[in-house]
Amino acid sequence: MCGIVGYVGKQKASAIILEGLKRLEYRGYDSAGVCIVQGGRLEVAKKVGRVEGLSKEAARHHFVGTTGIGHTRWATHGGVTDANAHPHVSSDGRIALIHNGVIENFAKIKTFLSGKGYTFKSETDTEVLCNLIAYHFAKEPQENDGQNRFLESVRKTLRHVEGTYGIAVLCLDFPDQIVAARKASPLILGVGDGEYILASDASALISRTQNVVYLKDGEIVHITPTTFSITTLDQEDVSPVVDKITWTIEDAELNGYAHFMEKEIFEQPQALENSMRGRFSEDGSTALFGGLNITAAEFRQIDRFMFCACGSAWHACLVAEHLIERFARVPVEVDYASEFRYRNSPLDRDTLFFVVSQSGETIDTLAAMREAKRKGYRVLAINNVVGSTIAREADGGVYQHVGPEIGVASTKAFTSQLLIGAMIALYVARQRDMSFSDGVQYVEALKSAPNLVRRALEQAPRIKEIAKRYSHYNDFLFLGRLSLFPIALEGALKLKEISYIHAEGYPAAEMKHGPIALISENCPSVFFVPKGEIFNKVVSSMQEIKARKGPVIAIVTEGCELPPGLADDVITIPECHEAVLPIVASVPVQLLSYYIAVERKCDVDKPRNLAKSVTVE
Ligand code: AGP
């Protein structure tokens, strides 16, 4: 998704903006640009490609101005071209603007503006916004009883706009000011020492300040060199709340790893410890959450759970479903957020609704939450970004506390979601039929998860060797059962999204109902083969694959003996409690996909076409 950076202060804006854009690269983009106010002009440098290329282009402009905006564009309206890159400048040259979102009524506005003599150089909806602000600015009276003409022209424009936006705007007549606004696209304001940095997320400004104001939908911020003010579209004043970001710039650095994905895979033991810290009862028999905003008695009345999410977060919901039904015996329904919001599914009165989202900005998950709230349901969020839209609009929830996840492919955030789902299952189960001793055993199992993941990570060198021998294949199946079926889906998604290999996840027994037609020596299968009641069933599925010359990689729990020659490669993970097994089993497939992608020289942290947070529909 697009990235936004703005700067008002005493330093040269261009260097700070370009550094911020580099830290937003993980959001996914295909072009980038900056606009600096200097020499009585709105000076723009923008081009298709990476921020690195933009920096070279920007150097030719010798930017010295101390006010500016910058953007990384993930194309929605209009192709990937220099002309469609942001910032856009109005045809009268007075307004420059960058935008994250979609203007749904842009065609009607474009027709109106063309009739007023405004011209367009791009195919984007954003340029329409830019010219509409210029139109209102030209109409605003010069003297308007102390109201800022620039601010009011933006406000008037946004009242006409349908759609979503996170925007930052410059005006030639107010050369040291920025006006910014948001509706469903994230924007935060960094309050520095004599400077202000606007950004799509904290990673772009954390190197300059940890003091931030999270803008809310419908708010407009007006930034000058000495102050900032926030008002609403209806001109109501908003008293800003300055929060402190709890993580530091080091958390957003590679720290010696080759990729953020590698770093975040190996950070998982610490991430899991952070996710569960302070969240177990004194007697050690159940989980405790501080921010659910729902009493134990209310929780006890719940007779059904509904989980909604997208992508990996949706896989985490499927594991939560399995564990809650297995241990708490309460029915759970899981739906893709993008489906739920239009399916109009019947929900019971005592349904508790969860959304799961690492970024807290995924537009489909946000929309599903708003739909559930419209129906009167209480919505809790499992989320990793403090101050994110989903975190702020939910009725309560659980922060993951795993620090920024920069790699587009989710790893530490995913296993943290698995852990929190397991903790919720424990909490609900202990409110019902789970005994004290079983609760204590479950808690001990969760506390052992970080060390079990550490032991699984010790297989990394072996998995790296295996990956080298499988990196040339172009089709994979991932097969697992019960709580490991969602991990099969997750393994397939990891491989797809960072190595561009076609991969599918299936329940292992389902393979006979069609997918086995894909099996040949050109299509390896990755099997999860845990010790337990279904071990022999999964072995049978493996034998059916082997009989058709399909290569087999088996992920087995310690102590499992496979028939000789059945698997071409075996990866062993520690045996563990059912509630922790999905977390531990995630590690080998994360590593396998990572090393295969590296072997194929793919852009692991910024895979093509993907964004870290999908904030457009
Ligand atoms: C996972 O590796 C992907 N990056 C993607 O599926 C992601 O999980 C999905 O877009 C949901 O993102 P969220 O958790 O921020 O809502």
mmCIF file of N, CA and C in Angstrom, residues 371-478:
data_model
loop_
_atom_site.group_PDB
_atom_site.id
_atom_site.type_symbol
_atom_site.label_atom_id
_atom_site.label_comp_id
_atom_site.label_asym_id
_atom_site.label_seq_id
_atom_site.Cartn_x
_atom_site.Cartn_y
_atom_site.Cartn_z
ATOM 1 N N GLU A 371 -19.125 -3.734 10.243
ATOM 2 C CA GLU A 371 -20.392 -4.418 9.938
ATOM 3 C C GLU A 371 -20.905 -5.126 11.186
ATOM 4 N N ALA A 372 -20.026 -5.801 11.898
ATOM 5 C CA ALA A 372 -20.442 -6.514 13.123
ATOM 6 C C ALA A 372 -20.922 -5.516 14.169
ATOM 7 N N LYS A 373 -20.229 -4.384 14.277
ATOM 8 C CA LYS A 373 -20.634 -3.373 15.263
ATOM 9 C C LYS A 373 -21.972 -2.767 14.885
ATOM 10 N N ARG A 374 -22.173 -2.583 13.568
ATOM 11 C CA ARG A 374 -23.469 -2.052 13.094
ATOM 12 C C ARG A 374 -24.595 -2.988 13.506
ATOM 13 N N LYS A 375 -24.302 -4.266 13.546
ATOM 14 C CA LYS A 375 -25.319 -5.251 13.950
ATOM 15 C C LYS A 375 -25.438 -5.349 15.460
ATOM 16 N N GLY A 376 -24.639 -4.549 16.161
ATOM 17 C CA GLY A 376 -24.759 -4.517 17.607
ATOM 18 C C GLY A 376 -23.880 -5.502 18.343
ATOM 19 N N TYR A 377 -22.938 -6.119 17.627
ATOM 20 C CA TYR A 377 -22.075 -7.097 18.305
ATOM 21 C C TYR A 377 -20.890 -6.403 18.935
ATOM 22 N N ARG A 378 -20.409 -6.972 20.048
ATOM 23 C CA ARG A 378 -19.178 -6.509 20.665
ATOM 24 C C ARG A 378 -18.020 -7.098 19.853
ATOM 25 N N VAL A 379 -17.067 -6.253 19.492
ATOM 26 C CA VAL A 379 -15.948 -6.717 18.663
ATOM 27 C C VAL A 379 -14.634 -6.527 19.402
ATOM 28 N N LEU A 380 -13.873 -7.614 19.522
ATOM 29 C CA LEU A 380 -12.538 -7.550 20.132
ATOM 30 C C LEU A 380 -11.498 -7.762 19.035
ATOM 31 N N ALA A 381 -10.349 -7.112 19.204
ATOM 32 C CA ALA A 381 -9.315 -7.179 18.155
ATOM 33 C C ALA A 381 -8.020 -7.774 18.702
ATOM 34 N N ILE A 382 -7.436 -8.684 17.941
ATOM 35 C CA ILE A 382 -6.064 -9.154 18.193
ATOM 36 C C ILE A 382 -5.196 -8.436 17.183
ATOM 37 N N ASN A 383 -4.294 -7.570 17.692
ATOM 38 C CA ASN A 383 -3.655 -6.601 16.792
ATOM 39 C C ASN A 383 -2.257 -6.269 17.287
ATOM 40 N N ASN A 384 -1.375 -5.869 16.358
ATOM 41 C CA ASN A 384 0.003 -5.627 16.749
ATOM 42 C C ASN A 384 0.418 -4.165 16.735
ATOM 43 N N VAL A 385 -0.465 -3.273 16.257
ATOM 44 C CA VAL A 385 -0.054 -1.874 16.127
ATOM 45 C C VAL A 385 -0.899 -0.977 17.015
ATOM 46 N N VAL A 386 -0.292 -0.468 18.070
ATOM 47 C CA VAL A 386 -0.989 0.421 19.003
ATOM 48 C C VAL A 386 -1.449 1.660 18.238
ATOM 49 N N GLY A 387 -2.692 2.049 18.451
ATOM 50 C CA GLY A 387 -3.189 3.261 17.781
ATOM 51 C C GLY A 387 -3.673 3.011 16.373
ATOM 52 N N SER A 388 -3.602 1.780 15.897
ATOM 53 C CA SER A 388 -4.104 1.509 14.536
ATOM 54 C C SER A 388 -5.634 1.666 14.528
ATOM 55 N N THR A 389 -6.177 1.792 13.339
ATOM 56 C CA THR A 389 -7.614 2.050 13.219
ATOM 57 C C THR A 389 -8.437 0.947 13.865
ATOM 58 N N ILE A 390 -8.071 -0.298 13.586
ATOM 59 C CA ILE A 390 -8.830 -1.418 14.159
ATOM 60 C C ILE A 390 -8.695 -1.414 15.677
ATOM 61 N N ALA A 391 -7.494 -1.127 16.183
ATOM 62 C CA ALA A 391 -7.282 -1.114 17.637
ATOM 63 C C ALA A 391 -8.157 -0.054 18.279
ATOM 64 N N ARG A 392 -8.281 1.105 17.595
ATOM 65 C CA ARG A 392 -9.027 2.205 18.198
ATOM 66 C C ARG A 392 -10.526 2.027 18.086
ATOM 67 N N GLU A 393 -10.982 1.346 17.038
ATOM 68 C CA GLU A 393 -12.436 1.213 16.863
ATOM 69 C C GLU A 393 -13.011 -0.033 17.529
ATOM 70 N N ALA A 394 -12.152 -0.995 17.888
ATOM 71 C CA ALA A 394 -12.652 -2.210 18.553
ATOM 72 C C ALA A 394 -13.155 -1.871 19.959
ATOM 73 N N ASP A 395 -14.023 -2.754 20.488
ATOM 74 C CA ASP A 395 -14.552 -2.535 21.847
ATOM 75 C C ASP A 395 -13.539 -2.955 22.909
ATOM 76 N N GLY A 396 -12.498 -3.620 22.485
ATOM 77 C CA GLY A 396 -11.433 -4.076 23.384
ATOM 78 C C GLY A 396 -10.566 -5.032 22.597
ATOM 79 N N GLY A 397 -9.585 -5.617 23.273
ATOM 80 C CA GLY A 397 -8.776 -6.553 22.516
ATOM 81 C C GLY A 397 -7.464 -6.895 23.178
ATOM 82 N N VAL A 398 -6.604 -7.515 22.395
ATOM 83 C CA VAL A 398 -5.310 -7.994 22.888
ATOM 84 C C VAL A 398 -4.218 -7.515 21.938
ATOM 85 N N TYR A 399 -3.301 -6.695 22.478
ATOM 86 C CA TYR A 399 -2.157 -6.284 21.667
ATOM 87 C C TYR A 399 -1.140 -7.429 21.636
ATOM 88 N N GLN A 400 -0.498 -7.608 20.494
ATOM 89 C CA GLN A 400 0.436 -8.723 20.349
ATOM 90 C C GLN A 400 1.820 -8.406 20.925
ATOM 91 N N HIS A 401 2.192 -7.104 20.925
ATOM 92 C CA HIS A 401 3.467 -6.666 21.504
ATOM 93 C C HIS A 401 4.682 -7.387 20.896
ATOM 94 N N VAL A 402 4.673 -7.638 19.572
ATOM 95 C CA VAL A 402 5.858 -8.305 18.989
ATOM 96 C C VAL A 402 6.774 -7.302 18.287
ATOM 97 N N GLY A 403 6.469 -6.009 18.408
ATOM 98 C CA GLY A 403 7.298 -4.996 17.741
ATOM 99 C C GLY A 403 6.955 -4.929 16.265
ATOM 100 N N PRO A 404 7.545 -3.974 15.540
ATOM 101 C CA PRO A 404 7.162 -3.806 14.130
ATOM 102 C C PRO A 404 7.515 -5.049 13.317
ATOM 103 N N GLU A 405 6.567 -5.483 12.485
ATOM 104 C CA GLU A 405 6.862 -6.585 11.549
ATOM 105 C C GLU A 405 7.018 -5.946 10.176
ATOM 106 N N ILE A 406 8.278 -5.892 9.697
ATOM 107 C CA ILE A 406 8.584 -5.169 8.468
ATOM 108 C C ILE A 406 8.440 -6.071 7.248
ATOM 109 N N GLY A 407 8.870 -7.303 7.346
ATOM 110 C CA GLY A 407 8.755 -8.222 6.199
ATOM 111 C C GLY A 407 7.305 -8.371 5.785
ATOM 112 N N VAL A 408 7.058 -8.306 4.464
ATOM 113 C CA VAL A 408 5.667 -8.425 3.990
ATOM 114 C C VAL A 408 5.079 -9.763 4.412
ATOM 115 N N ALA A 409 5.879 -10.818 4.376
ATOM 116 C CA ALA A 409 5.390 -12.142 4.767
ATOM 117 C C ALA A 409 5.349 -12.212 6.286
ATOM 118 N N SER A 410 4.177 -12.444 6.824
ATOM 119 C CA SER A 410 4.013 -12.433 8.278
ATOM 120 C C SER A 410 4.596 -13.692 8.906
ATOM 121 N N THR A 411 5.396 -13.524 9.951
ATOM 122 C CA THR A 411 6.004 -14.673 10.638
ATOM 123 C C THR A 411 5.790 -14.517 12.153
ATOM 124 N N LYS A 412 6.523 -13.597 12.798
ATOM 125 C CA LYS A 412 6.401 -13.475 14.263
ATOM 126 C C LYS A 412 5.005 -12.997 14.656
ATOM 127 N N ALA A 413 4.386 -12.189 13.820
ATOM 128 C CA ALA A 413 3.029 -11.737 14.136
ATOM 129 C C ALA A 413 2.063 -12.910 14.026
ATOM 130 N N PHE A 414 2.301 -13.777 13.074
ATOM 131 C CA PHE A 414 1.422 -14.945 12.874
ATOM 132 C C PHE A 414 1.507 -15.888 14.062
ATOM 133 N N THR A 415 2.716 -16.260 14.469
ATOM 134 C CA THR A 415 2.816 -17.207 15.598
ATOM 135 C C THR A 415 2.339 -16.547 16.896
ATOM 136 N N SER A 416 2.471 -15.242 16.989
ATOM 137 C CA SER A 416 1.927 -14.532 18.158
ATOM 138 C C SER A 416 0.401 -14.616 18.153
ATOM 139 N N GLN A 417 -0.193 -14.515 16.987
ATOM 140 C CA GLN A 417 -1.660 -14.649 16.890
ATOM 141 C C GLN A 417 -2.094 -16.067 17.268
ATOM 142 N N LEU A 418 -1.279 -17.056 16.871
ATOM 143 C CA LEU A 418 -1.582 -18.442 17.268
ATOM 144 C C LEU A 418 -1.550 -18.562 18.790
ATOM 145 N N LEU A 419 -0.534 -17.952 19.405
ATOM 146 C CA LEU A 419 -0.391 -18.026 20.854
ATOM 147 C C LEU A 419 -1.571 -17.369 21.561
ATOM 148 N N ILE A 420 -1.947 -16.178 21.093
ATOM 149 C CA ILE A 420 -3.058 -15.460 21.746
ATOM 150 C C ILE A 420 -4.367 -16.215 21.548
ATOM 151 N N GLY A 421 -4.526 -16.819 20.372
ATOM 152 C CA GLY A 421 -5.703 -17.665 20.150
ATOM 153 C C GLY A 421 -5.728 -18.829 21.122
ATOM 154 N N ALA A 422 -4.566 -19.421 21.380
ATOM 155 C CA ALA A 422 -4.484 -20.547 22.327
ATOM 156 C C ALA A 422 -4.790 -20.068 23.748
ATOM 157 N N MET A 423 -4.382 -18.834 24.056
ATOM 158 C CA MET A 423 -4.643 -18.284 25.390
ATOM 159 C C MET A 423 -6.138 -17.992 25.574
ATOM 160 N N ILE A 424 -6.773 -17.545 24.517
ATOM 161 C CA ILE A 424 -8.223 -17.303 24.582
ATOM 162 C C ILE A 424 -8.960 -18.625 24.774
ATOM 163 N N ALA A 425 -8.506 -19.656 24.068
ATOM 164 C CA ALA A 425 -9.118 -20.986 24.226
ATOM 165 C C ALA A 425 -8.992 -21.448 25.676
ATOM 166 N N LEU A 426 -7.819 -21.208 26.260
ATOM 167 C CA LEU A 426 -7.606 -21.586 27.668
ATOM 168 C C LEU A 426 -8.543 -20.813 28.577
ATOM 169 N N TYR A 427 -8.636 -19.509 28.379
ATOM 170 C CA TYR A 427 -9.471 -18.659 29.243
ATOM 171 C C TYR A 427 -10.925 -19.144 29.213
ATOM 172 N N VAL A 428 -11.414 -19.386 27.992
ATOM 173 C CA VAL A 428 -12.813 -19.835 27.844
ATOM 174 C C VAL A 428 -12.986 -21.229 28.443
ATOM 175 N N ALA A 429 -12.009 -22.100 28.210
ATOM 176 C CA ALA A 429 -12.115 -23.483 28.717
ATOM 177 C C ALA A 429 -12.130 -23.506 30.229
ATOM 178 N N ARG A 430 -11.298 -22.659 30.872
ATOM 179 C CA ARG A 430 -11.242 -22.654 32.325
ATOM 180 C C ARG A 430 -12.477 -22.007 32.937
ATOM 181 N N GLN A 431 -13.228 -21.256 32.109
ATOM 182 C CA GLN A 431 -14.514 -20.743 32.600
ATOM 183 C C GLN A 431 -15.568 -21.835 32.520
ATOM 184 N N ARG A 432 -15.259 -22.905 31.825
ATOM 185 C CA ARG A 432 -16.245 -23.965 31.626
ATOM 186 C C ARG A 432 -15.756 -25.270 32.248
ATOM 187 N N ASP A 433 -15.360 -26.237 31.457
ATOM 188 C CA ASP A 433 -15.126 -27.563 32.039
ATOM 189 C C ASP A 433 -13.673 -27.934 32.269
ATOM 190 N N MET A 434 -12.719 -27.093 31.873
ATOM 191 C CA MET A 434 -11.320 -27.493 32.055
ATOM 192 C C MET A 434 -10.948 -27.433 33.536
ATOM 193 N N SER A 435 -10.295 -28.472 34.005
ATOM 194 C CA SER A 435 -9.953 -28.548 35.431
ATOM 195 C C SER A 435 -8.760 -27.648 35.739
ATOM 196 N N PHE A 436 -8.564 -27.391 37.043
ATOM 197 C CA PHE A 436 -7.431 -26.599 37.485
ATOM 198 C C PHE A 436 -6.124 -27.232 37.002
ATOM 199 N N SER A 437 -5.978 -28.530 37.205
ATOM 200 C CA SER A 437 -4.702 -29.177 36.840
ATOM 201 C C SER A 437 -4.484 -29.166 35.329
ATOM 202 N N ASP A 438 -5.548 -29.374 34.576
ATOM 203 C CA ASP A 438 -5.384 -29.297 33.117
ATOM 204 C C ASP A 438 -5.007 -27.872 32.709
ATOM 205 N N GLY A 439 -5.580 -26.908 33.416
ATOM 206 C CA GLY A 439 -5.249 -25.506 33.133
ATOM 207 C C GLY A 439 -3.787 -25.221 33.423
ATOM 208 N N VAL A 440 -3.301 -25.727 34.523
ATOM 209 C CA VAL A 440 -1.885 -25.517 34.879
ATOM 210 C C VAL A 440 -0.980 -26.149 33.828
ATOM 211 N N GLN A 441 -1.368 -27.338 33.385
ATOM 212 C CA GLN A 441 -0.557 -28.042 32.369
ATOM 213 C C GLN A 441 -0.565 -27.243 31.052
ATOM 214 N N TYR A 442 -1.715 -26.678 30.710
ATOM 215 C CA TYR A 442 -1.859 -25.897 29.465
ATOM 216 C C TYR A 442 -0.987 -24.640 29.551
ATOM 217 N N VAL A 443 -1.035 -23.969 30.714
ATOM 218 C CA VAL A 443 -0.221 -22.755 30.900
ATOM 219 C C VAL A 443 1.263 -23.097 30.785
ATOM 220 N N GLU A 444 1.682 -24.181 31.417
ATOM 221 C CA GLU A 444 3.097 -24.591 31.325
ATOM 222 C C GLU A 444 3.482 -24.846 29.866
ATOM 223 N N ALA A 445 2.554 -25.435 29.129
ATOM 224 C CA ALA A 445 2.835 -25.703 27.703
ATOM 225 C C ALA A 445 3.042 -24.391 26.949
ATOM 226 N N LEU A 446 2.167 -23.420 27.210
ATOM 227 C CA LEU A 446 2.310 -22.129 26.521
ATOM 228 C C LEU A 446 3.632 -21.466 26.903
ATOM 229 N N LYS A 447 3.994 -21.541 28.164
ATOM 230 C CA LYS A 447 5.246 -20.917 28.615
ATOM 231 C C LYS A 447 6.461 -21.596 27.988
ATOM 232 N N SER A 448 6.298 -22.849 27.571
ATOM 233 C CA SER A 448 7.438 -23.565 26.963
ATOM 234 C C SER A 448 7.570 -23.250 25.476
ATOM 235 N N ALA A 449 6.573 -22.568 24.925
ATOM 236 C CA ALA A 449 6.575 -22.334 23.464
ATOM 237 C C ALA A 449 7.841 -21.626 22.968
ATOM 238 N N PRO A 450 8.318 -20.550 23.628
ATOM 239 C CA PRO A 450 9.535 -19.891 23.126
ATOM 240 C C PRO A 450 10.724 -20.844 23.006
ATOM 241 N N ASN A 451 10.938 -21.674 24.016
ATOM 242 C CA ASN A 451 12.080 -22.599 23.950
ATOM 243 C C ASN A 451 11.873 -23.684 22.903
ATOM 244 N N LEU A 452 10.638 -24.110 22.728
ATOM 245 C CA LEU A 452 10.350 -25.110 21.686
ATOM 246 C C LEU A 452 10.616 -24.510 20.300
ATOM 247 N N VAL A 453 10.276 -23.225 20.146
ATOM 248 C CA VAL A 453 10.554 -22.556 18.860
ATOM 249 C C VAL A 453 12.061 -22.406 18.678
ATOM 250 N N ARG A 454 12.778 -22.094 19.759
ATOM 251 C CA ARG A 454 14.244 -22.020 19.673
ATOM 252 C C ARG A 454 14.806 -23.350 19.170
ATOM 253 N N ARG A 455 14.271 -24.443 19.685
ATOM 254 C CA ARG A 455 14.774 -25.766 19.257
ATOM 255 C C ARG A 455 14.404 -26.024 17.793
ATOM 256 N N ALA A 456 13.219 -25.598 17.389
ATOM 257 C CA ALA A 456 12.836 -25.777 15.969
ATOM 258 C C ALA A 456 13.742 -24.940 15.069
ATOM 259 N N LEU A 457 14.127 -23.759 15.529
ATOM 260 C CA LEU A 457 15.005 -22.880 14.736
ATOM 261 C C LEU A 457 16.403 -23.482 14.570
ATOM 262 N N GLU A 458 16.780 -24.385 15.454
ATOM 263 C CA GLU A 458 18.103 -25.027 15.334
ATOM 264 C C GLU A 458 18.196 -25.874 14.059
ATOM 265 N N GLN A 459 17.029 -26.187 13.465
ATOM 266 C CA GLN A 459 17.015 -26.962 12.218
ATOM 267 C C GLN A 459 17.306 -26.081 10.998
ATOM 268 N N ALA A 460 17.503 -24.790 11.222
ATOM 269 C CA ALA A 460 17.638 -23.865 10.087
ATOM 270 C C ALA A 460 18.719 -24.292 9.087
ATOM 271 N N PRO A 461 19.922 -24.639 9.524
ATOM 272 C CA PRO A 461 20.948 -25.034 8.543
ATOM 273 C C PRO A 461 20.504 -26.240 7.705
ATOM 274 N N ARG A 462 19.829 -27.176 8.350
ATOM 275 C CA ARG A 462 19.376 -28.392 7.631
ATOM 276 C C ARG A 462 18.274 -28.021 6.639
ATOM 277 N N ILE A 463 17.391 -27.155 7.069
ATOM 278 C CA ILE A 463 16.282 -26.732 6.193
ATOM 279 C C ILE A 463 16.834 -25.929 5.015
ATOM 280 N N LYS A 464 17.893 -25.171 5.277
ATOM 281 C CA LYS A 464 18.509 -24.394 4.190
ATOM 282 C C LYS A 464 19.048 -25.345 3.111
ATOM 283 N N GLU A 465 19.659 -26.462 3.546
ATOM 284 C CA GLU A 465 20.169 -27.455 2.578
ATOM 285 C C GLU A 465 19.005 -28.077 1.801
ATOM 286 N N ILE A 466 17.962 -28.427 2.513
ATOM 287 C CA ILE A 466 16.788 -29.018 1.833
ATOM 288 C C ILE A 466 16.235 -28.026 0.815
ATOM 289 N N ALA A 467 16.146 -26.764 1.216
ATOM 290 C CA ALA A 467 15.565 -25.742 0.324
ATOM 291 C C ALA A 467 16.331 -25.658 -0.992
ATOM 292 N N LYS A 468 17.651 -25.796 -0.911
ATOM 293 C CA LYS A 468 18.453 -25.709 -2.136
ATOM 294 C C LYS A 468 18.041 -26.795 -3.132
ATOM 295 N N ARG A 469 17.659 -27.955 -2.594
ATOM 296 C CA ARG A 469 17.328 -29.074 -3.500
ATOM 297 C C ARG A 469 15.895 -29.007 -4.008
ATOM 298 N N TYR A 470 15.091 -28.095 -3.440
ATOM 299 C CA TYR A 470 13.686 -28.010 -3.875
ATOM 300 C C TYR A 470 13.369 -26.661 -4.513
ATOM 301 N N SER A 471 14.368 -25.805 -4.664
ATOM 302 C CA SER A 471 14.048 -24.430 -5.107
ATOM 303 C C SER A 471 13.680 -24.370 -6.588
ATOM 304 N N HIS A 472 13.981 -25.450 -7.347
ATOM 305 C CA HIS A 472 13.688 -25.383 -8.792
ATOM 306 C C HIS A 472 12.266 -25.798 -9.127
ATOM 307 N N TYR A 473 11.552 -26.395 -8.173
ATOM 308 C CA TYR A 473 10.185 -26.859 -8.461
ATOM 309 C C TYR A 473 9.240 -25.663 -8.621
ATOM 310 N N ASN A 474 8.185 -25.870 -9.395
ATOM 311 C CA ASN A 474 7.218 -24.780 -9.609
ATOM 312 C C ASN A 474 5.835 -25.106 -9.092
ATOM 313 N N ASP A 475 5.709 -26.238 -8.419
ATOM 314 C CA ASP A 475 4.429 -26.591 -7.793
ATOM 315 C C ASP A 475 4.705 -27.326 -6.486
ATOM 316 N N PHE A 476 3.949 -27.013 -5.440
ATOM 317 C CA PHE A 476 4.080 -27.688 -4.149
ATOM 318 C C PHE A 476 2.678 -27.942 -3.581
ATOM 319 N N LEU A 477 2.543 -29.049 -2.830
ATOM 320 C CA LEU A 477 1.374 -29.232 -1.967
ATOM 321 C C LEU A 477 1.864 -29.209 -0.527
ATOM 322 N N PHE A 478 1.067 -28.593 0.341
ATOM 323 C CA PHE A 478 1.306 -28.632 1.787
ATOM 324 C C PHE A 478 0.115 -29.335 2.406
#
